[in-house]
CSV table of C-alpha atoms in Angstrom, one decimal:
chain,number,residue,atom,x,y,z
U,25,UNK,CA,14.5,-13.1,-26.0
U,26,UNK,CA,13.1,-10.4,-23.8
U,27,UNK,CA,9.5,-9.8,-23.2
U,28,UNK,CA,8.3,-7.2,-25.5
U,29,UNK,CA,4.4,-7.0,-24.7
U,30,UNK,CA,2.1,-7.5,-21.9
U,31,UNK,CA,-1.1,-9.1,-22.8
U,32,UNK,CA,-3.9,-8.5,-20.3
U,33,UNK,CA,-7.0,-10.1,-19.0
U,34,UNK,CA,-9.7,-7.4,-18.2
U,35,UNK,CA,-12.4,-8.6,-15.6
U,36,UNK,CA,-11.2,-8.8,-12.2
U,37,UNK,CA,-7.6,-8.1,-13.4
U,38,UNK,CA,-7.8,-4.3,-14.5
U,39,UNK,CA,-11.3,-3.9,-13.9
U,40,UNK,CA,-13.2,-4.7,-10.8
U,41,UNK,CA,-15.9,-6.8,-12.4
U,42,UNK,CA,-16.8,-8.7,-9.1
U,43,UNK,CA,-17.1,-5.5,-7.2
U,44,UNK,CA,-19.3,-3.7,-9.6
U,45,UNK,CA,-21.3,-6.6,-10.3
U,46,UNK,CA,-22.1,-7.3,-6.7
U,47,UNK,CA,-22.9,-3.6,-5.9
U,48,UNK,CA,-25.1,-3.5,-9.0
U,49,UNK,CA,-27.1,-6.3,-8.1
U,50,UNK,CA,-27.6,-5.4,-4.3
U,51,UNK,CA,-28.9,-2.1,-5.5
U,52,UNK,CA,-31.1,-3.6,-8.0
U,53,UNK,CA,-32.6,-5.9,-5.5
U,54,UNK,CA,-33.2,-3.1,-3.3
U,55,UNK,CA,-35.4,-1.7,-6.0
U,56,UNK,CA,-37.2,-4.7,-7.2
U,57,UNK,CA,-37.3,-6.9,-4.0
U,58,UNK,CA,-35.8,-10.2,-3.1
U,59,UNK,CA,-37.0,-13.3,-5.3
U,60,UNK,CA,-38.9,-15.7,-3.4
U,61,UNK,CA,-36.3,-18.4,-3.8
U,62,UNK,CA,-33.8,-16.7,-1.4
U,63,UNK,CA,-33.9,-16.1,2.3
U,64,UNK,CA,-31.6,-13.2,2.2
U,65,UNK,CA,-29.7,-10.8,0.0
U,66,UNK,CA,-26.4,-12.5,0.7
U,67,UNK,CA,-27.9,-15.6,-0.3
U,68,UNK,CA,-29.2,-14.1,-3.7
U,69,UNK,CA,-26.0,-12.4,-4.4
U,70,UNK,CA,-24.0,-15.6,-3.9
U,71,UNK,CA,-26.4,-17.5,-6.2
U,72,UNK,CA,-26.1,-14.8,-8.7
U,73,UNK,CA,-22.4,-14.9,-8.9
U,74,UNK,CA,-22.6,-18.8,-9.2
U,75,UNK,CA,-24.9,-18.4,-12.2
U,76,UNK,CA,-23.1,-15.8,-13.8
U,77,UNK,CA,-20.0,-18.1,-13.7
U,78,UNK,CA,-21.8,-21.0,-15.2
U,79,UNK,CA,-23.5,-19.1,-18.0
U,80,UNK,CA,-20.2,-17.2,-19.0
U,81,UNK,CA,-18.7,-20.6,-19.3
U,82,UNK,CA,-21.2,-21.4,-21.8
U,83,UNK,CA,-20.4,-18.3,-23.9
U,84,UNK,CA,-16.7,-19.1,-23.8
U,85,UNK,CA,-17.8,-22.7,-25.0
U,86,UNK,CA,-19.8,-21.3,-27.9
U,87,UNK,CA,-23.0,-22.6,-26.5
U,88,UNK,CA,-24.8,-19.3,-26.3
U,89,UNK,CA,-24.1,-15.8,-27.3
U,90,UNK,CA,-23.7,-12.6,-25.2
U,91,UNK,CA,-27.6,-11.6,-24.9
U,92,UNK,CA,-28.5,-15.3,-24.6
U,93,UNK,CA,-26.2,-15.5,-21.4
U,94,UNK,CA,-27.9,-12.5,-19.8
U,95,UNK,CA,-31.4,-13.7,-20.3
U,96,UNK,CA,-30.7,-17.2,-19.1
U,97,UNK,CA,-28.9,-15.9,-16.0
U,98,UNK,CA,-32.2,-13.9,-15.2
U,99,UNK,CA,-34.5,-16.9,-15.8
U,100,UNK,CA,-32.4,-19.1,-13.6
U,101,UNK,CA,-31.9,-16.5,-10.9
U,102,UNK,CA,-35.7,-15.9,-10.8
U,103,UNK,CA,-36.5,-19.4,-11.3
U,104,UNK,CA,-39.3,-18.7,-13.9
U,105,UNK,CA,-39.9,-18.5,-17.5
U,106,UNK,CA,-39.5,-15.4,-19.1
U,107,UNK,CA,-39.8,-13.9,-22.5
U,108,UNK,CA,-36.6,-12.3,-24.0
U,109,UNK,CA,-38.1,-8.7,-23.6
U,110,UNK,CA,-39.1,-9.6,-20.0
U,111,UNK,CA,-35.6,-10.9,-19.1
U,112,UNK,CA,-34.0,-7.8,-20.9
U,113,UNK,CA,-36.2,-5.5,-18.8
U,114,UNK,CA,-35.4,-7.1,-15.5
U,115,UNK,CA,-31.6,-7.1,-16.3
U,116,UNK,CA,-31.7,-3.4,-17.6
U,117,UNK,CA,-32.3,-2.5,-13.8
U,118,UNK,CA,-29.2,-4.3,-12.6
U,119,UNK,CA,-27.3,-3.0,-15.6
U,120,UNK,CA,-27.8,0.7,-14.7
U,121,UNK,CA,-26.4,0.2,-11.1
U,122,UNK,CA,-23.6,-2.3,-12.5
U,123,UNK,CA,-22.3,0.3,-14.9
U,124,UNK,CA,-22.5,3.2,-12.3
U,125,UNK,CA,-20.2,1.1,-10.2
U,126,UNK,CA,-17.6,0.5,-13.0
U,127,UNK,CA,-13.8,1.2,-11.8
U,128,UNK,CA,-10.4,0.1,-12.5
U,129,UNK,CA,-8.5,-1.4,-9.7
U,130,UNK,CA,-6.2,1.4,-7.9
U,131,UNK,CA,-2.8,-0.2,-9.1
U,132,UNK,CA,-3.9,-0.3,-12.8
U,133,UNK,CA,-3.2,3.4,-14.0
U,134,UNK,CA,0.2,3.5,-12.1
U,135,UNK,CA,1.5,0.4,-13.7
U,136,UNK,CA,0.2,1.1,-17.1
U,137,UNK,CA,2.3,4.3,-16.9
U,138,UNK,CA,5.4,2.7,-15.6
U,139,UNK,CA,5.3,0.2,-18.4
U,140,UNK,CA,4.2,2.6,-21.1
U,141,UNK,CA,7.6,3.2,-22.5
U,142,UNK,CA,9.0,-0.2,-22.2
U,143,UNK,CA,6.5,-2.5,-23.4
U,144,UNK,CA,3.6,-2.9,-26.0
U,145,UNK,CA,0.0,-3.6,-24.6
U,146,UNK,CA,-3.0,-5.6,-25.7
U,147,UNK,CA,-5.9,-7.4,-24.1
U,148,UNK,CA,-7.3,-10.8,-24.4
U,149,UNK,CA,-10.7,-11.5,-23.0
U,150,UNK,CA,-13.4,-14.3,-23.0
U,151,UNK,CA,-16.1,-11.7,-23.5
U,152,UNK,CA,-17.2,-9.7,-26.7
U,153,UNK,CA,-15.3,-7.0,-28.4
U,154,UNK,CA,-18.3,-4.7,-28.2
U,155,UNK,CA,-18.8,-5.1,-24.3
U,156,UNK,CA,-15.1,-4.9,-23.7
U,157,UNK,CA,-14.4,-1.8,-26.0
U,158,UNK,CA,-17.3,0.1,-24.5
U,159,UNK,CA,-16.1,-0.7,-21.0
U,160,UNK,CA,-12.3,0.2,-21.4
U,161,UNK,CA,-13.6,3.4,-23.3
U,162,UNK,CA,-15.8,4.4,-20.3
U,163,UNK,CA,-12.9,3.7,-17.8
U,164,UNK,CA,-10.6,5.8,-20.0
U,165,UNK,CA,-8.0,3.3,-21.0
U,166,UNK,CA,-9.0,1.8,-24.3
U,167,UNK,CA,-6.2,3.7,-26.0
U,168,UNK,CA,-3.6,2.1,-23.8
U,169,UNK,CA,-4.1,-1.1,-25.6
U,170,UNK,CA,-3.1,-1.6,-29.2
U,171,UNK,CA,-5.1,-4.6,-29.9
U,172,UNK,CA,-8.1,-6.3,-28.3
U,173,UNK,CA,-9.0,-10.0,-29.0
U,174,UNK,CA,-12.1,-11.4,-27.6
U,175,UNK,CA,-13.3,-15.1,-27.4
U,176,UNK,CA,-16.9,-14.2,-28.9
U,177,UNK,CA,-15.6,-12.8,-32.1
U,178,UNK,CA,-12.5,-15.2,-32.2
U,179,UNK,CA,-14.6,-18.6,-31.9
U,180,UNK,CA,-12.2,-20.0,-29.3
U,181,UNK,CA,-11.7,-19.0,-25.7
U,182,UNK,CA,-9.0,-19.1,-23.1
U,183,UNK,CA,-7.4,-21.5,-22.0
U,184,UNK,CA,-7.5,-22.9,-25.6
U,185,UNK,CA,-3.8,-22.0,-27.0
U,186,UNK,CA,-5.3,-20.7,-30.1
U,187,UNK,CA,-6.9,-17.8,-28.1
U,188,UNK,CA,-3.4,-16.8,-26.9
U,189,UNK,CA,-1.8,-17.2,-30.3
U,190,UNK,CA,-4.5,-15.0,-32.0
U,191,UNK,CA,-3.7,-12.2,-29.4
U,192,UNK,CA,0.3,-12.6,-30.2
U,193,UNK,CA,-0.5,-12.5,-34.0
U,194,UNK,CA,-2.4,-9.3,-33.5
U,195,UNK,CA,0.8,-8.0,-32.1
U,196,UNK,CA,2.9,-9.6,-34.7
U,197,UNK,CA,5.0,-11.2,-32.0
U,198,UNK,CA,6.1,-14.8,-31.1
U,199,UNK,CA,4.4,-16.3,-27.7
U,200,UNK,CA,7.9,-16.2,-26.1
U,201,UNK,CA,7.9,-12.4,-26.4
U,202,UNK,CA,4.6,-11.9,-24.8
U,203,UNK,CA,3.7,-12.0,-20.9
U,204,UNK,CA,0.0,-12.7,-20.1
U,205,UNK,CA,-1.4,-11.3,-16.8
U,206,UNK,CA,-4.8,-12.6,-15.5
U,207,UNK,CA,-6.6,-13.3,-12.3
U,208,UNK,CA,-7.5,-17.1,-13.0
U,209,UNK,CA,-4.7,-19.4,-12.4
U,210,UNK,CA,-5.6,-22.1,-14.9
U,211,UNK,CA,-7.8,-20.2,-17.5
U,212,UNK,CA,-5.1,-17.4,-17.5
U,213,UNK,CA,-1.7,-18.1,-16.3
U,214,UNK,CA,-1.5,-21.8,-16.8
U,215,UNK,CA,-3.2,-21.6,-20.3
U,216,UNK,CA,-0.9,-18.9,-21.4
U,217,UNK,CA,2.2,-21.1,-20.3
U,218,UNK,CA,0.7,-24.0,-22.3
U,219,UNK,CA,0.6,-21.7,-25.3
U,220,UNK,CA,4.1,-20.6,-25.1
U,221,UNK,CA,3.7,-17.3,-23.3
U,222,UNK,CA,4.8,-16.2,-20.0
U,223,UNK,CA,1.9,-16.5,-17.7
U,224,UNK,CA,1.7,-14.5,-14.7
U,225,UNK,CA,-1.2,-15.2,-12.1
U,226,UNK,CA,-2.5,-12.0,-10.4
U,227,UNK,CA,-3.6,-13.5,-7.2
U,228,UNK,CA,-5.4,-10.4,-5.7
U,229,UNK,CA,-7.1,-12.4,-3.0
U,230,UNK,CA,-4.0,-14.1,-1.8
U,231,UNK,CA,-5.4,-17.4,-2.4
U,232,UNK,CA,-2.1,-19.1,-3.1
U,233,UNK,CA,-1.5,-22.9,-3.5
U,234,UNK,CA,0.1,-22.8,-7.0
U,235,UNK,CA,3.9,-23.0,-6.8
U,236,UNK,CA,3.9,-24.0,-10.5
U,237,UNK,CA,2.9,-20.4,-11.5
U,238,UNK,CA,4.7,-17.0,-11.6
U,239,UNK,CA,2.5,-15.2,-9.2
U,240,UNK,CA,2.0,-11.6,-8.1
U,241,UNK,CA,-0.5,-10.3,-5.5
U,242,UNK,CA,-0.7,-6.8,-6.9
U,243,UNK,CA,0.1,-5.0,-10.2
U,244,UNK,CA,2.9,-2.9,-8.5
U,245,UNK,CA,4.9,-6.2,-8.4
U,246,UNK,CA,4.7,-6.5,-12.1
U,247,UNK,CA,7.4,-3.9,-13.4
U,248,UNK,CA,10.0,-5.5,-11.3
U,249,UNK,CA,9.1,-9.0,-12.4
U,250,UNK,CA,9.4,-7.9,-15.9
U,251,UNK,CA,12.7,-6.3,-15.3
U,252,UNK,CA,14.0,-9.7,-14.1
U,253,UNK,CA,13.4,-9.7,-10.4
U,254,UNK,CA,13.0,-13.5,-9.5
U,255,UNK,CA,11.5,-12.9,-6.0
U,256,UNK,CA,8.0,-14.1,-7.3
U,257,UNK,CA,9.1,-17.4,-8.7
U,258,UNK,CA,10.1,-16.3,-12.2
U,259,UNK,CA,12.9,-18.1,-14.1
U,260,UNK,CA,16.3,-16.4,-14.1
U,261,UNK,CA,15.9,-15.4,-17.8
U,262,UNK,CA,12.6,-13.7,-17.2
U,263,UNK,CA,12.6,-10.5,-19.2
């Protein structure tokens, strides 16, 4: 049976999260100064990225909530105890710069336009619905997706099969009728395959090394892949 819908990851798939977060923190540090624990801005930015990954994994595992992970990231980054209000105030400076840097990847709108008439579209994210709804609205694409399923409200997260199945249920489609596109090979593409969807790894950075996965390096390749082009490792029956 052909693919009838495309299910999308958001951060670092359609939205340049890493770029916005990096810019936001760099500008914030220019204003508040470099924490004593770091010898350079580059070192601090690398630490912030690593800390963020750890605490977002805690959210996905249900170990903390959205605000809790923000506060814990700040405390760990600054290496000192802070009240919730103090952590919120510090993070607010970063948030201002981060949101000012929000942007879609350049290939997103063209591919959504090309696929609009042939496929239904929805999103599945390991973030919160409030956060992602606000983000997609600000970026002008929320109305492109008929459903949005997020781990914080769902109570389970990718790569658990139940997360993918919940998104398919929101579309009233069977998993084999849905293709999932995401930037993480295991959490996104491999998780989707294990749940019975067609998983597509968007390898924007050209990391490679996963011959087991259907892989594209840019969204401009997605329409051809969905139409049955097998150059990217898709099975002959794809689409």
